[in-house]
Amino acid sequence: MSVAAHNVLSNFTDIKSKSLVSNRSGSRRFASNSVRCCQLATSEKRSVTVSNGNDSLEICRVLNGMWQTSGGWGRIDRDDAVEAMLRYADAGLSTFDMADHYGPAEDLYGIFINRVRRERPPEFSEKIRGLTKWVPPPVKMTSSYVRESINVSRKRMDVPCLDMLQFHWWDYSNPGYLDALKHLTDLKEEGKIKTVALTNFDTERLRIILENEIPVVSNQVQHSIVDMRPQQKMAELCQLTGVKLITYGTVMGGLLSEKFLDTNLAIPFAGPPLNTPSLQKYKRMVDAWGGWSQFQVLLQTLKKISSKHGVSIPAVAVRYILDQPAVAGSMVGVRLGLSEHIKDTNAILSLALDDDDVNSIQEISKKGKDLLRVIGDCGDEYRS
């Protein structure tokens, strides 16, 4: 690695005007816009392209999150779920995010994409995106093991090439994540994966991955008005290198909604039940951030803004995060066949927050505790 490259990635807070360019021959240089995020020239800016070198993928800025198919949110009927996926896609919400461990998510996508191929024109099919994740155990990352694992997802999703493979690693003390990413890059060059990405990696490991010339295009992390950790360290490195953020937990499993406005969870049975894994998870985040009373002040602030624009509280919450530096897209969970929020989700893409809105949100957001100090960097909640 050149001295210049080492200095940029080691001291990225001091260098703002260059972006990192990697190539497979081992040489490194710096130029502007090496990994870029180009929004389409439409009034609503529905799509974004994340790219690194010759690798690129256009996705919808609001992604349909399929964690809810993994159990804990109600029984999923296969046919109803696929019909719901078609409705989301028909409404322009054409990017689906899943994982190898989200129950039947990859299988549902495989059935769905075959319905699309049969029942929709080719130009419609070309806009559908299936993003998946691979969350392996901490075993030795051989080429054959990585290949076999990725082939399982390709078979379940019924695609010759995965649009995006987002890689998770549990234990940083085990450097095998670099071996896995290099094998994933090889599979990308073979045409088995279109883009390689990360999920729940912290800033330091992202820097190391880039130093090792792994051409990742994005990092999927938890990010909401309550959890602004990605803007404290991660976003700065992302802006320097061009790697983009895809966010989840942006509506906190539904806590950031009218349903929980003016409720008191301290009184048994007085408020809506926290009866899903996501509600329980993000209630812990609220507790770490400042507690339920302070969260109510945030909801009241968001309600005023949402009423002003004629949208829902979740729409304001997601729009605020979409407007943050380095954010390419945000996840909204879908309970396929059980409930539907297509109209509210599409409203996010046409919503424009003004300065007063932003200032009001920032004022209450900053009153919370610094979760970077309380929890650690992006993904550290899974490694504590």
mmCIF file of C-alpha atoms in Angstrom:
data_model
loop_
_atom_site.group_PDB
_atom_site.id
_atom_site.type_symbol
_atom_site.label_atom_id
_atom_site.label_comp_id
_atom_site.label_asym_id
_atom_site.label_seq_id
_atom_site.Cartn_x
_atom_site.Cartn_y
_atom_site.Cartn_z
ATOM 1 C CA MET A 1 0.000 0.000 0.000
ATOM 2 C CA SER A 2 1.248 3.470 -0.829
ATOM 3 C CA VAL A 3 2.061 5.925 1.950
ATOM 4 C CA ALA A 4 -0.698 8.221 0.658
ATOM 5 C CA ALA A 5 -3.310 5.481 0.834
ATOM 6 C CA HIS A 6 -2.272 4.507 4.325
ATOM 7 C CA ASN A 7 -2.454 8.087 5.515
ATOM 8 C CA VAL A 8 -5.915 8.660 4.071
ATOM 9 C CA LEU A 9 -7.469 5.587 5.658
ATOM 10 C CA SER A 10 -5.608 5.927 8.942
ATOM 11 C CA ASN A 11 -6.290 9.621 9.331
ATOM 12 C CA PHE A 12 -9.486 10.052 7.349
ATOM 13 C CA THR A 13 -10.781 12.765 9.658
ATOM 14 C CA ASP A 14 -8.048 15.094 8.377
ATOM 15 C CA ILE A 15 -8.632 14.500 4.667
ATOM 16 C CA LYS A 16 -11.941 15.530 3.088
ATOM 17 C CA SER A 17 -11.429 15.977 -0.631
ATOM 18 C CA LYS A 18 -10.248 12.614 -1.949
ATOM 19 C CA SER A 19 -11.809 9.218 -2.499
ATOM 20 C CA LEU A 20 -10.202 5.822 -2.425
ATOM 21 C CA VAL A 21 -9.840 3.818 -5.623
ATOM 22 C CA SER A 22 -8.781 0.188 -5.443
ATOM 23 C CA ASN A 23 -7.925 -2.278 -8.166
ATOM 24 C CA ARG A 24 -7.258 -5.985 -8.128
ATOM 25 C CA SER A 25 -3.663 -5.647 -9.318
ATOM 26 C CA GLY A 26 -2.591 -4.310 -5.936
ATOM 27 C CA SER A 27 -1.932 -0.708 -6.881
ATOM 28 C CA ARG A 28 -3.849 2.128 -5.229
ATOM 29 C CA ARG A 29 -4.539 5.701 -6.191
ATOM 30 C CA PHE A 30 -6.876 8.487 -5.153
ATOM 31 C CA ALA A 31 -9.453 10.352 -7.192
ATOM 32 C CA SER A 32 -12.830 11.972 -6.768
ATOM 33 C CA ASN A 33 -16.043 9.944 -7.016
ATOM 34 C CA SER A 34 -14.360 6.526 -6.989
ATOM 35 C CA VAL A 35 -17.339 5.016 -5.197
ATOM 36 C CA ARG A 36 -20.308 7.149 -5.984
ATOM 37 C CA CYS A 37 -23.969 7.473 -5.233
ATOM 38 C CA CYS A 38 -25.914 9.077 -8.059
ATOM 39 C CA GLN A 39 -29.591 9.803 -7.538
ATOM 40 C CA LEU A 40 -31.842 9.665 -10.557
ATOM 41 C CA ALA A 41 -32.999 13.004 -11.918
ATOM 42 C CA THR A 42 -36.610 12.592 -10.860
ATOM 43 C CA SER A 43 -38.706 14.869 -8.708
ATOM 44 C CA GLU A 44 -39.012 12.286 -5.953
ATOM 45 C CA LYS A 45 -35.521 10.771 -6.309
ATOM 46 C CA ARG A 46 -36.880 7.278 -5.808
ATOM 47 C CA SER A 47 -33.707 5.451 -6.800
ATOM 48 C CA VAL A 48 -30.024 5.588 -6.020
ATOM 49 C CA THR A 49 -27.038 3.846 -7.550
ATOM 50 C CA VAL A 50 -24.305 2.568 -5.277
ATOM 51 C CA SER A 51 -21.113 1.718 -7.085
ATOM 52 C CA ASN A 52 -17.463 0.896 -6.679
ATOM 53 C CA GLY A 53 -15.292 0.879 -9.771
ATOM 54 C CA ASN A 54 -17.112 -1.227 -12.376
ATOM 55 C CA ASP A 55 -19.596 -2.607 -9.828
ATOM 56 C CA SER A 56 -22.916 -0.790 -9.522
ATOM 57 C CA LEU A 57 -26.466 -1.442 -8.423
ATOM 58 C CA GLU A 58 -29.531 0.782 -8.630
ATOM 59 C CA ILE A 59 -31.871 0.351 -5.669
ATOM 60 C CA CYS A 60 -34.998 2.029 -4.378
ATOM 61 C CA ARG A 61 -34.202 4.520 -1.610
ATOM 62 C CA VAL A 62 -36.822 2.856 0.593
ATOM 63 C CA LEU A 63 -36.198 -0.876 0.864
ATOM 64 C CA ASN A 64 -38.695 -3.558 1.846
ATOM 65 C CA GLY A 65 -37.195 -5.290 4.882
ATOM 66 C CA MET A 66 -38.072 -8.983 5.232
ATOM 67 C CA TRP A 67 -36.845 -9.733 8.775
ATOM 68 C CA GLN A 68 -40.527 -9.991 9.657
ATOM 69 C CA THR A 69 -40.823 -13.266 7.726
ATOM 70 C CA SER A 70 -38.496 -15.037 10.188
ATOM 71 C CA GLY A 71 -41.122 -15.630 12.884
ATOM 72 C CA GLY A 72 -42.347 -13.595 15.839
ATOM 73 C CA TRP A 73 -44.599 -11.245 13.872
ATOM 74 C CA GLY A 74 -47.372 -13.688 13.016
ATOM 75 C CA ARG A 75 -47.712 -16.669 10.724
ATOM 76 C CA ILE A 76 -46.744 -15.949 7.131
ATOM 77 C CA ASP A 77 -48.829 -17.565 4.417
ATOM 78 C CA ARG A 78 -46.640 -18.214 1.378
ATOM 79 C CA ASP A 79 -49.160 -17.282 -1.285
ATOM 80 C CA ASP A 80 -50.375 -14.191 0.550
ATOM 81 C CA ALA A 81 -46.799 -13.074 1.114
ATOM 82 C CA VAL A 82 -45.877 -13.383 -2.561
ATOM 83 C CA GLU A 83 -49.030 -11.505 -3.596
ATOM 84 C CA ALA A 84 -48.040 -8.724 -1.178
ATOM 85 C CA MET A 85 -44.535 -8.604 -2.664
ATOM 86 C CA LEU A 86 -46.076 -8.133 -6.099
ATOM 87 C CA ARG A 87 -48.175 -5.238 -4.808
ATOM 88 C CA TYR A 88 -45.124 -3.538 -3.343
ATOM 89 C CA ALA A 89 -43.217 -3.976 -6.592
ATOM 90 C CA ASP A 90 -46.173 -2.718 -8.656
ATOM 91 C CA ALA A 91 -46.200 0.399 -6.454
ATOM 92 C CA GLY A 92 -42.560 1.097 -7.323
ATOM 93 C CA LEU A 93 -41.129 -0.305 -4.082
ATOM 94 C CA SER A 94 -38.998 -2.799 -5.946
ATOM 95 C CA THR A 95 -36.028 -3.515 -3.640
ATOM 96 C CA PHE A 96 -36.297 -6.358 -1.133
ATOM 97 C CA ASP A 97 -33.795 -6.960 1.664
ATOM 98 C CA MET A 98 -33.458 -10.366 3.304
ATOM 99 C CA ALA A 99 -30.912 -12.754 4.820
ATOM 100 C CA ASP A 100 -29.975 -16.405 4.835
ATOM 101 C CA HIS A 101 -31.376 -16.692 8.389
ATOM 102 C CA TYR A 102 -34.666 -14.788 7.904
ATOM 103 C CA GLY A 103 -36.759 -17.934 7.843
ATOM 104 C CA PRO A 104 -38.311 -18.432 4.365
ATOM 105 C CA ALA A 105 -37.383 -14.942 3.073
ATOM 106 C CA GLU A 106 -35.031 -16.114 0.316
ATOM 107 C CA ASP A 107 -37.482 -18.849 -0.748
ATOM 108 C CA LEU A 108 -40.327 -16.327 -0.907
ATOM 109 C CA TYR A 109 -38.187 -14.097 -3.103
ATOM 110 C CA GLY A 110 -37.515 -17.040 -5.419
ATOM 111 C CA ILE A 111 -41.245 -17.680 -5.844
ATOM 112 C CA PHE A 112 -41.901 -13.955 -6.253
ATOM 113 C CA ILE A 113 -39.229 -13.369 -8.900
ATOM 114 C CA ASN A 114 -40.564 -16.280 -10.939
ATOM 115 C CA ARG A 115 -44.037 -14.747 -10.799
ATOM 116 C CA VAL A 116 -42.517 -11.470 -11.991
ATOM 117 C CA ARG A 117 -40.769 -13.224 -14.881
ATOM 118 C CA ARG A 118 -44.005 -14.895 -15.961
ATOM 119 C CA GLU A 119 -46.518 -12.128 -15.313
ATOM 120 C CA ARG A 120 -44.700 -8.827 -15.832
ATOM 121 C CA PRO A 121 -42.856 -7.370 -18.849
ATOM 122 C CA PRO A 122 -39.053 -7.749 -19.030
ATOM 123 C CA GLU A 123 -38.449 -4.075 -18.285
ATOM 124 C CA PHE A 124 -40.372 -4.491 -15.008
ATOM 125 C CA SER A 125 -38.313 -7.508 -14.008
ATOM 126 C CA GLU A 126 -35.102 -5.572 -14.626
ATOM 127 C CA LYS A 127 -36.011 -3.096 -11.885
ATOM 128 C CA ILE A 128 -36.529 -5.716 -9.164
ATOM 129 C CA ARG A 129 -33.680 -6.060 -6.678
ATOM 130 C CA GLY A 130 -33.073 -8.806 -4.146
ATOM 131 C CA LEU A 131 -30.456 -7.968 -1.533
ATOM 132 C CA THR A 132 -29.483 -10.732 0.858
ATOM 133 C CA LYS A 133 -27.084 -11.234 3.748
ATOM 134 C CA TRP A 134 -24.724 -14.001 4.685
ATOM 135 C CA VAL A 135 -24.150 -14.489 8.424
ATOM 136 C CA PRO A 136 -21.728 -17.410 8.743
ATOM 137 C CA PRO A 137 -20.470 -19.069 11.928
ATOM 138 C CA PRO A 138 -16.840 -18.282 12.845
ATOM 139 C CA VAL A 139 -15.340 -21.241 11.000
ATOM 140 C CA LYS A 140 -12.406 -21.242 8.594
ATOM 141 C CA MET A 141 -13.392 -19.231 5.518
ATOM 142 C CA THR A 142 -12.163 -21.426 2.677
ATOM 143 C CA SER A 143 -13.045 -20.729 -0.926
ATOM 144 C CA SER A 144 -15.177 -23.863 -1.140
ATOM 145 C CA TYR A 145 -17.084 -23.067 2.055
ATOM 146 C CA VAL A 146 -17.883 -19.537 0.907
ATOM 147 C CA ARG A 147 -18.875 -20.741 -2.567
ATOM 148 C CA GLU A 148 -21.179 -23.456 -1.212
ATOM 149 C CA SER A 149 -22.843 -21.008 1.172
ATOM 150 C CA ILE A 150 -23.509 -18.449 -1.545
ATOM 151 C CA ASN A 151 -24.813 -21.145 -3.871
ATOM 152 C CA VAL A 152 -27.489 -21.953 -1.284
ATOM 153 C CA SER A 153 -28.800 -18.376 -1.442
ATOM 154 C CA ARG A 154 -28.618 -18.316 -5.242
ATOM 155 C CA LYS A 155 -30.661 -21.525 -5.388
ATOM 156 C CA ARG A 156 -33.242 -20.371 -2.813
ATOM 157 C CA MET A 157 -33.686 -16.995 -4.544
ATOM 158 C CA ASP A 158 -33.633 -18.695 -7.976
ATOM 159 C CA VAL A 159 -31.162 -16.241 -9.485
ATOM 160 C CA PRO A 160 -27.880 -16.907 -11.328
ATOM 161 C CA CYS A 161 -26.340 -13.788 -9.765
ATOM 162 C CA LEU A 162 -27.134 -12.194 -6.398
ATOM 163 C CA ASP A 163 -27.792 -8.472 -6.793
ATOM 164 C CA MET A 164 -26.025 -7.715 -3.504
ATOM 165 C CA LEU A 165 -24.432 -9.927 -0.879
ATOM 166 C CA GLN A 166 -24.138 -8.176 2.485
ATOM 167 C CA PHE A 167 -21.626 -9.893 4.768
ATOM 168 C CA HIS A 168 -21.776 -10.035 8.587
ATOM 169 C CA TRP A 169 -19.049 -11.189 10.969
ATOM 170 C CA TRP A 170 -19.449 -11.851 14.674
ATOM 171 C CA ASP A 171 -15.940 -11.778 16.123
ATOM 172 C CA TYR A 172 -13.324 -9.223 15.045
ATOM 173 C CA SER A 173 -10.601 -11.084 16.946
ATOM 174 C CA ASN A 174 -10.927 -13.703 14.206
ATOM 175 C CA PRO A 175 -9.515 -12.106 11.011
ATOM 176 C CA GLY A 176 -11.276 -14.679 8.834
ATOM 177 C CA TYR A 177 -13.684 -11.984 7.692
ATOM 178 C CA LEU A 178 -11.007 -10.734 5.312
ATOM 179 C CA ASP A 179 -10.614 -14.201 3.792
ATOM 180 C CA ALA A 180 -14.386 -14.464 3.372
ATOM 181 C CA LEU A 181 -14.605 -11.066 1.685
ATOM 182 C CA LYS A 182 -11.788 -11.905 -0.708
ATOM 183 C CA HIS A 183 -13.576 -15.122 -1.701
ATOM 184 C CA LEU A 184 -16.821 -13.166 -2.134
ATOM 185 C CA THR A 185 -14.960 -10.759 -4.400
ATOM 186 C CA ASP A 186 -13.768 -13.722 -6.465
ATOM 187 C CA LEU A 187 -17.381 -14.911 -6.789
ATOM 188 C CA LYS A 188 -18.345 -11.416 -7.895
ATOM 189 C CA GLU A 189 -15.760 -11.567 -10.656
ATOM 190 C CA GLU A 190 -17.176 -14.944 -11.705
ATOM 191 C CA GLY A 191 -20.633 -13.381 -12.085
ATOM 192 C CA LYS A 192 -22.212 -15.074 -9.049
ATOM 193 C CA ILE A 193 -22.585 -11.778 -7.134
ATOM 194 C CA LYS A 194 -23.156 -8.341 -8.639
ATOM 195 C CA THR A 195 -22.065 -6.232 -5.661
ATOM 196 C CA VAL A 196 -20.335 -7.048 -2.376
ATOM 197 C CA ALA A 197 -21.417 -5.152 0.729
ATOM 198 C CA LEU A 198 -21.292 -5.311 4.524
ATOM 199 C CA THR A 199 -23.738 -5.298 7.395
ATOM 200 C CA ASN A 200 -23.068 -4.223 10.976
ATOM 201 C CA PHE A 201 -19.359 -3.554 10.535
ATOM 202 C CA ASP A 202 -17.795 -0.769 12.577
ATOM 203 C CA THR A 203 -15.718 2.126 11.272
ATOM 204 C CA GLU A 204 -12.339 0.617 12.122
ATOM 205 C CA ARG A 205 -13.078 -2.690 10.373
ATOM 206 C CA LEU A 206 -14.485 -0.854 7.348
ATOM 207 C CA ARG A 207 -11.201 1.008 7.125
ATOM 208 C CA ILE A 208 -9.245 -2.269 7.312
ATOM 209 C CA ILE A 209 -11.453 -3.854 4.645
ATOM 210 C CA LEU A 210 -10.839 -0.926 2.293
ATOM 211 C CA GLU A 211 -7.108 -1.092 2.985
ATOM 212 C CA ASN A 212 -7.276 -4.713 1.839
ATOM 213 C CA GLU A 213 -8.815 -3.619 -1.465
ATOM 214 C CA ILE A 214 -12.215 -5.239 -0.956
ATOM 215 C CA PRO A 215 -14.600 -3.321 -3.273
ATOM 216 C CA VAL A 216 -17.575 -2.981 -0.926
ATOM 217 C CA VAL A 217 -20.330 -0.589 -1.996
ATOM 218 C CA SER A 218 -22.281 -0.219 1.249
ATOM 219 C CA ASN A 219 -22.599 -1.056 4.935
ATOM 220 C CA GLN A 220 -26.041 -1.788 6.401
ATOM 221 C CA VAL A 221 -26.295 -0.396 9.931
ATOM 222 C CA GLN A 222 -28.847 0.538 12.571
ATOM 223 C CA HIS A 223 -29.723 4.228 12.192
ATOM 224 C CA SER A 224 -32.661 6.274 13.437
ATOM 225 C CA ILE A 225 -33.418 9.632 15.011
ATOM 226 C CA VAL A 226 -32.728 7.923 18.343
ATOM 227 C CA ASP A 227 -29.624 6.077 17.132
ATOM 228 C CA MET A 228 -27.437 8.619 15.341
ATOM 229 C CA ARG A 229 -24.186 6.703 15.908
ATOM 230 C CA PRO A 230 -23.485 6.233 12.166
ATOM 231 C CA GLN A 231 -23.163 10.015 11.769
ATOM 232 C CA GLN A 232 -20.516 10.295 14.493
ATOM 233 C CA LYS A 233 -17.762 8.169 12.939
ATOM 234 C CA MET A 234 -18.939 5.941 10.117
ATOM 235 C CA ALA A 235 -20.400 8.635 7.850
ATOM 236 C CA GLU A 236 -17.140 10.545 7.754
ATOM 237 C CA LEU A 237 -15.207 7.573 6.414
ATOM 238 C CA CYS A 238 -18.073 6.812 4.031
ATOM 239 C CA GLN A 239 -18.025 10.346 2.642
ATOM 240 C CA LEU A 240 -14.287 10.136 2.131
ATOM 241 C CA THR A 241 -14.325 6.757 0.380
ATOM 242 C CA GLY A 242 -17.788 6.833 -1.172
ATOM 243 C CA VAL A 243 -19.067 3.719 0.592
ATOM 244 C CA LYS A 244 -22.780 4.218 1.306
ATOM 245 C CA LEU A 245 -24.994 3.389 4.253
ATOM 246 C CA ILE A 246 -28.193 1.367 4.059
ATOM 247 C CA THR A 247 -30.096 1.772 7.305
ATOM 248 C CA TYR A 248 -32.404 -0.447 9.319
ATOM 249 C CA GLY A 249 -34.253 0.153 12.577
ATOM 250 C CA THR A 250 -35.171 3.542 11.139
ATOM 251 C CA VAL A 251 -38.765 3.381 12.440
ATOM 252 C CA MET A 252 -37.606 1.306 15.424
ATOM 253 C CA GLY A 253 -39.891 -1.626 14.734
ATOM 254 C CA GLY A 254 -42.905 0.689 14.755
ATOM 255 C CA LEU A 255 -42.127 2.593 17.963
ATOM 256 C CA LEU A 256 -41.678 5.738 15.861
ATOM 257 C CA SER A 257 -45.357 5.860 14.954
ATOM 258 C CA GLU A 258 -48.715 7.258 16.025
ATOM 259 C CA LYS A 259 -49.485 3.960 17.743
ATOM 260 C CA PHE A 260 -47.088 4.750 20.589
ATOM 261 C CA LEU A 261 -47.803 8.469 20.861
ATOM 262 C CA ASP A 262 -49.182 9.545 24.261
ATOM 263 C CA THR A 263 -48.758 6.093 25.800
ATOM 264 C CA ASN A 264 -47.322 5.115 29.168
ATOM 265 C CA LEU A 265 -45.658 1.724 29.083
ATOM 266 C CA ALA A 266 -44.899 1.939 32.800
ATOM 267 C CA ILE A 267 -48.546 1.095 33.521
ATOM 268 C CA PRO A 268 -49.285 -2.587 32.822
ATOM 269 C CA PHE A 269 -51.655 -3.087 29.871
ATOM 270 C CA ALA A 270 -52.066 0.697 29.443
ATOM 271 C CA GLY A 271 -50.238 0.904 26.152
ATOM 272 C CA PRO A 272 -49.793 -1.208 23.028
ATOM 273 C CA PRO A 273 -48.020 -4.498 23.740
ATOM 274 C CA LEU A 274 -44.369 -4.886 22.794
ATOM 275 C CA ASN A 275 -45.190 -8.191 21.179
ATOM 276 C CA THR A 276 -42.641 -8.502 18.373
ATOM 277 C CA PRO A 277 -38.862 -9.039 18.434
ATOM 278 C CA SER A 278 -38.294 -5.660 16.795
ATOM 279 C CA LEU A 279 -40.453 -3.713 19.290
ATOM 280 C CA GLN A 280 -38.635 -5.359 22.174
ATOM 281 C CA LYS A 281 -35.228 -4.702 20.632
ATOM 282 C CA TYR A 282 -35.829 -1.028 19.930
ATOM 283 C CA LYS A 283 -37.525 -0.382 23.283
ATOM 284 C CA ARG A 284 -34.124 -1.244 24.788
ATOM 285 C CA MET A 285 -32.607 1.408 22.522
ATOM 286 C CA VAL A 286 -35.144 3.954 23.786
ATOM 287 C CA ASP A 287 -34.202 3.077 27.367
ATOM 288 C CA ALA A 288 -30.493 3.511 26.592
ATOM 289 C CA TRP A 289 -31.118 6.812 24.801
ATOM 290 C CA GLY A 290 -33.200 8.594 27.411
ATOM 291 C CA GLY A 291 -36.298 6.683 28.446
ATOM 292 C CA TRP A 292 -39.962 6.649 27.531
ATOM 293 C CA SER A 293 -40.825 10.188 28.704
ATOM 294 C CA GLN A 294 -38.154 11.720 26.509
ATOM 295 C CA PHE A 295 -39.219 9.458 23.651
ATOM 296 C CA GLN A 296 -42.746 10.870 23.987
ATOM 297 C CA VAL A 297 -41.379 14.371 23.467
ATOM 298 C CA LEU A 298 -39.740 13.129 20.257
ATOM 299 C CA LEU A 299 -43.003 11.540 19.083
ATOM 300 C CA GLN A 300 -44.891 14.756 19.800
ATOM 301 C CA THR A 301 -42.342 16.710 17.767
ATOM 302 C CA LEU A 302 -42.639 14.259 14.875
ATOM 303 C CA LYS A 303 -46.431 14.385 15.062
ATOM 304 C CA LYS A 304 -46.421 18.174 14.595
ATOM 305 C CA ILE A 305 -44.152 17.837 11.565
ATOM 306 C CA SER A 306 -46.149 14.959 10.063
ATOM 307 C CA SER A 307 -49.432 16.855 10.472
ATOM 308 C CA LYS A 308 -47.902 19.877 8.793
ATOM 309 C CA HIS A 309 -46.971 17.799 5.729
ATOM 310 C CA GLY A 310 -49.969 15.476 5.718
ATOM 311 C CA VAL A 311 -47.913 12.326 6.235
ATOM 312 C CA SER A 312 -47.347 9.807 9.024
ATOM 313 C CA ILE A 313 -44.776 9.882 11.826
ATOM 314 C CA PRO A 314 -42.832 6.964 10.241
ATOM 315 C CA ALA A 315 -42.589 8.915 6.976
ATOM 316 C CA VAL A 316 -40.936 11.839 8.768
ATOM 317 C CA ALA A 317 -38.627 9.503 10.707
ATOM 318 C CA VAL A 318 -37.400 7.750 7.562
ATOM 319 C CA ARG A 319 -37.097 10.942 5.506
ATOM 320 C CA TYR A 320 -34.898 12.513 8.181
ATOM 321 C CA ILE A 321 -32.463 9.587 7.993
ATOM 322 C CA LEU A 322 -32.530 9.449 4.182
ATOM 323 C CA ASP A 323 -31.348 13.071 4.222
ATOM 324 C CA GLN A 324 -28.319 12.274 6.407
ATOM 325 C CA PRO A 325 -24.803 12.240 4.904
ATOM 326 C CA ALA A 326 -23.747 8.978 3.227
ATOM 327 C CA VAL A 327 -27.209 7.357 3.487
ATOM 328 C CA ALA A 328 -28.291 5.714 0.237
ATOM 329 C CA GLY A 329 -31.408 3.933 1.451
ATOM 330 C CA SER A 330 -33.485 3.063 4.502
ATOM 331 C CA MET A 331 -35.369 -0.082 5.424
ATOM 332 C CA VAL A 332 -39.064 -0.271 6.233
ATOM 333 C CA GLY A 333 -40.125 -3.693 7.478
ATOM 334 C CA VAL A 334 -42.946 -5.481 5.652
ATOM 335 C CA ARG A 335 -45.307 -7.943 7.336
ATOM 336 C CA LEU A 336 -46.197 -9.654 4.094
ATOM 337 C CA GLY A 337 -49.807 -10.735 3.911
ATOM 338 C CA LEU A 338 -50.518 -9.437 7.437
ATOM 339 C CA SER A 339 -50.449 -5.655 7.091
ATOM 340 C CA GLU A 340 -49.505 -3.175 4.405
ATOM 341 C CA HIS A 341 -48.159 0.388 4.364
ATOM 342 C CA ILE A 342 -47.547 1.015 0.672
ATOM 343 C CA LYS A 343 -49.152 4.464 0.584
ATOM 344 C CA ASP A 344 -47.298 5.666 3.693
ATOM 345 C CA THR A 345 -44.025 4.250 2.410
ATOM 346 C CA ASN A 346 -44.342 5.933 -0.964
ATOM 347 C CA ALA A 347 -45.079 9.229 0.822
ATOM 348 C CA ILE A 348 -41.523 9.132 2.208
ATOM 349 C CA LEU A 349 -40.086 9.542 -1.260
ATOM 350 C CA SER A 350 -42.004 12.731 -2.032
ATOM 351 C CA LEU A 351 -41.617 14.314 1.409
ATOM 352 C CA ALA A 352 -39.272 17.294 1.770
ATOM 353 C CA LEU A 353 -38.436 18.438 5.295
ATOM 354 C CA ASP A 354 -37.721 22.152 5.716
ATOM 355 C CA ASP A 355 -35.162 23.790 7.992
ATOM 356 C CA ASP A 356 -37.659 24.249 10.810
ATOM 357 C CA ASP A 357 -38.503 20.545 10.703
ATOM 358 C CA VAL A 358 -34.859 19.515 10.771
ATOM 359 C CA ASN A 359 -33.994 21.910 13.584
ATOM 360 C CA SER A 360 -36.893 20.669 15.690
ATOM 361 C CA ILE A 361 -35.826 17.049 15.263
ATOM 362 C CA GLN A 362 -32.189 17.831 15.973
ATOM 363 C CA GLU A 363 -33.076 19.701 19.136
ATOM 364 C CA ILE A 364 -34.818 16.740 20.732
ATOM 365 C CA SER A 365 -32.475 14.124 19.243
ATOM 366 C CA LYS A 366 -29.461 15.793 20.853
ATOM 367 C CA LYS A 367 -31.093 15.701 24.283
ATOM 368 C CA GLY A 368 -30.648 11.946 24.338
ATOM 369 C CA LYS A 369 -27.591 10.133 25.601
ATOM 370 C CA ASP A 370 -24.608 9.623 23.308
ATOM 371 C CA LEU A 371 -25.188 6.031 22.207
ATOM 372 C CA LEU A 372 -21.688 5.861 20.754
ATOM 373 C CA ARG A 373 -20.427 6.112 24.328
ATOM 374 C CA VAL A 374 -23.163 3.936 25.803
ATOM 375 C CA ILE A 375 -23.150 1.106 23.237
ATOM 376 C CA GLY A 376 -20.134 1.632 20.985
ATOM 377 C CA ASP A 377 -19.797 2.017 17.234
ATOM 378 C CA CYS A 378 -22.080 0.560 14.554
ATOM 379 C CA GLY A 379 -22.750 -3.129 15.174
ATOM 380 C CA ASP A 380 -21.187 -3.194 18.633
ATOM 381 C CA GLU A 381 -24.614 -4.023 20.091
ATOM 382 C CA TYR A 382 -24.121 -7.500 18.573
ATOM 383 C CA ARG A 383 -20.620 -7.949 19.969
ATOM 384 C CA SER A 384 -20.842 -6.722 23.581
#
